[in-house]
Coordinates of C-alpha atoms in Angstrom, one line a residue:
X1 CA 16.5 -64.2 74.3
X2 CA 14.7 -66.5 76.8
X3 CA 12.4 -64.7 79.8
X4 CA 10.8 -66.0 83.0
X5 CA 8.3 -65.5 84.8
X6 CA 7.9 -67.1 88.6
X7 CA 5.1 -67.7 90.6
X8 CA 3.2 -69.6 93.2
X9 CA 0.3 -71.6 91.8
X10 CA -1.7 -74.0 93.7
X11 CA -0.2 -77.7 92.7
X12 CA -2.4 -78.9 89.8
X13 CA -4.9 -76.3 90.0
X14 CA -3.4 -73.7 88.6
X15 CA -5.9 -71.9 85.5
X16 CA -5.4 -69.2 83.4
X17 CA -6.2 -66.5 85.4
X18 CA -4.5 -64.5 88.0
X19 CA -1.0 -64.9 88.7
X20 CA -0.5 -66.3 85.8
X21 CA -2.5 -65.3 83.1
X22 CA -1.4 -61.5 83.7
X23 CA 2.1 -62.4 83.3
X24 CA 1.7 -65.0 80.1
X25 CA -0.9 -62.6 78.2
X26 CA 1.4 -60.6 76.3
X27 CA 4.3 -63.7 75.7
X28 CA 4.0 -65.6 72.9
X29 CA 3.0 -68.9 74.2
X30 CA 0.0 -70.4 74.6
X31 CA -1.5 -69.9 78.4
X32 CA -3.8 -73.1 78.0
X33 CA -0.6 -75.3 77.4
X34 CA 1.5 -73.7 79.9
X35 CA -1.4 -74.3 82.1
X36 CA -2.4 -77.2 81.2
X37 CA 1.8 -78.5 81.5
X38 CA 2.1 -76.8 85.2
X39 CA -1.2 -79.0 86.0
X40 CA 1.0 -82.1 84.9
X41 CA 3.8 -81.0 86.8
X42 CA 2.5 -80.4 89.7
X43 CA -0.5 -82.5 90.3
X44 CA 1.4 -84.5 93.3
X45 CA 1.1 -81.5 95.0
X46 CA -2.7 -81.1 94.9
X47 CA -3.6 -78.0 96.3
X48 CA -0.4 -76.8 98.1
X49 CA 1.1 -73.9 96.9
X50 CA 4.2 -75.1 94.4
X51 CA 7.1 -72.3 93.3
X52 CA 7.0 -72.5 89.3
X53 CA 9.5 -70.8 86.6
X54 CA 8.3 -70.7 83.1
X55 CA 11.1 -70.0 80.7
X56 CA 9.8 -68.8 77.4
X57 CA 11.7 -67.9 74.3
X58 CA 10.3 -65.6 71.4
X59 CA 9.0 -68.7 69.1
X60 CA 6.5 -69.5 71.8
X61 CA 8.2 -72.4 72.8
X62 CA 8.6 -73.2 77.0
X63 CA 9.8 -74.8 80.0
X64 CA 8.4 -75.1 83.3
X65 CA 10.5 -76.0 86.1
X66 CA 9.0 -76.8 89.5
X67 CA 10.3 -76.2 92.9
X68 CA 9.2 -77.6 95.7
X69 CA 7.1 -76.3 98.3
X70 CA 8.2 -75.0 101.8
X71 CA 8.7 -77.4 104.3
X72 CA 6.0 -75.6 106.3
X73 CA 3.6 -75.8 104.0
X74 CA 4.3 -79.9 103.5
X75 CA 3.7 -80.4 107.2
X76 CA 0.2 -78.3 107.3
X77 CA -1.0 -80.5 103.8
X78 CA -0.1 -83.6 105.4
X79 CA -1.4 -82.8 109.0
X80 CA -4.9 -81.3 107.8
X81 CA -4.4 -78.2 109.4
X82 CA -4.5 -74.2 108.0
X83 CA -2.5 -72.7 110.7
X84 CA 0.1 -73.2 113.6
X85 CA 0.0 -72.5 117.3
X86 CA -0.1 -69.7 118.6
X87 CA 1.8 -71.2 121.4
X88 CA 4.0 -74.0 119.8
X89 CA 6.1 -75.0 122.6
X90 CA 2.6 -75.5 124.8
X91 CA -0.1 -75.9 122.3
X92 CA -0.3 -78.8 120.1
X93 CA -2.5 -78.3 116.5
X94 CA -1.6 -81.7 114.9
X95 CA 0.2 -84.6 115.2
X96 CA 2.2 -86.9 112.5
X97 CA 3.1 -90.1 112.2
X98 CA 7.3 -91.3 111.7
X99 CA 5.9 -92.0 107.8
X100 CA 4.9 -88.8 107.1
X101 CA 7.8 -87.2 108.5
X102 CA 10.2 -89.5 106.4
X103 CA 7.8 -88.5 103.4
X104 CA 8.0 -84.9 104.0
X105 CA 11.9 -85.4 104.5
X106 CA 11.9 -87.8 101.0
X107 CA 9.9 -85.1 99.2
X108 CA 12.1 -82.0 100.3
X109 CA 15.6 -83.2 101.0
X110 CA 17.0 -82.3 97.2
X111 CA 16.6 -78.3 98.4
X112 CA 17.4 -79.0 101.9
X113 CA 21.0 -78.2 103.5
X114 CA 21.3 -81.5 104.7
X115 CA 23.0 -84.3 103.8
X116 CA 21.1 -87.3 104.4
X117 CA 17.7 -88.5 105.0
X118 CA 18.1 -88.3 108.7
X119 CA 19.1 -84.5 108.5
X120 CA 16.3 -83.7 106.0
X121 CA 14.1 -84.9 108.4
X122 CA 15.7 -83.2 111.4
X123 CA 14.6 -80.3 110.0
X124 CA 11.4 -81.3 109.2
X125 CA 11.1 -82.2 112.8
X126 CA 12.3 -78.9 113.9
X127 CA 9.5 -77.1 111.2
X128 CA 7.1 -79.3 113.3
X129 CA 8.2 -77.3 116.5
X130 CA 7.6 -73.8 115.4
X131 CA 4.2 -75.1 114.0
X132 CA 3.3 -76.8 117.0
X133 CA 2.7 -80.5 115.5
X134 CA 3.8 -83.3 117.6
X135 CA 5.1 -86.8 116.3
X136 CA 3.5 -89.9 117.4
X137 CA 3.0 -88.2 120.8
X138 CA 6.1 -86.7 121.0
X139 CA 7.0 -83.3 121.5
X140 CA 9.2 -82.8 118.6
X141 CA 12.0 -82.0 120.7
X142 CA 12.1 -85.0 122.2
X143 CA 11.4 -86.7 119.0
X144 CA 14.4 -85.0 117.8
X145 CA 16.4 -86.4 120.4
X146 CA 14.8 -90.0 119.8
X147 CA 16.8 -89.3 116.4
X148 CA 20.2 -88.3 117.7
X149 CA 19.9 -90.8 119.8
X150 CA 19.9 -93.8 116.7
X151 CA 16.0 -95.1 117.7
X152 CA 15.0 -94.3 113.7
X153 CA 18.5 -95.0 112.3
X154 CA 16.9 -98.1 110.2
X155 CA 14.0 -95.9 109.2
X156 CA 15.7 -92.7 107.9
X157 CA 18.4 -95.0 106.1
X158 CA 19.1 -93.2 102.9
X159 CA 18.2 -95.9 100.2
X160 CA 21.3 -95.4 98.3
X161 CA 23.5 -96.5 101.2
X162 CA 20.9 -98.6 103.3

């Protein structure tokens, strides 16, 4: 019968001690391969903390499956920035660029409600306003409304129908 264990490691980073070498010590498979496999896996993510589930079965045999981080978490990696404002709707801690909202959008939209690119990065735009990050200048509200309004319609085009 297979187990799991899940946890939050820091994307290729991630060693054999706590959380994880707690929970693999008394498995039977190998903590520097598992280790070594969720390094692989999730060096993309350098640094930023990645959900993992490590299904193991009895013969010491595994699989890892990655998740992707919160969207909150993107936006603060790709900013440069530890926390958001305190005030968001008045103080500004970062700003972004369209790119690295359409590459948040690209990297999270598979666990994201929405339907297309556009939506996916809606609501990256509206993480950006509880964090207090601007876009190009823009309040994110009103870069929001930029979007309804068509401006980036080109730009957040899904590839499979652009």
């Amino acid at each position: 019968m297979a187990d799991t264990i899940e946890a939050l490691v820091p994307g290729g980073q991630a060693d054999p001690g706590p959380p994880l070498g707690p929970e693999l010590g008394p498995t039977p498979v190998d903590v520097q391969a598992v280790v070594q496999e969720i390094n692989d896996q999730t060096a993309a993510f350098d640094g930023t903390e990645v959900p993992i589930t490590i299904s193991y079965e009895e013969d010491g045999s595994f699989e890892i499956e990655v998740g992707v981080p919160p969207t909150a978490e993107l936006v603060k990696d790709e900013a440069g920035f530890d926390t958001g404002s305190g005030e968001p709707h008045e103080e500004f801690v970062a700003d972004l660029s369209v790119d690295q909202v359409k590459q948040i959008a690209e990297q999270k939209h598979p666990d994201l409600l929405a339907y297309d690119l556009k939506n996916a990065a809606k609501e990256v735009v509206g993480t950006c306003t509880s964090l207090g990050v601007t876009i190009e200048g823009d309040n994110p509200r009103e870069f929001k409304q930029k979007i309804d309004d068509g401006e980036y319609d080109e730009m957040f085009a899904d590839e499979a129908t652009a």
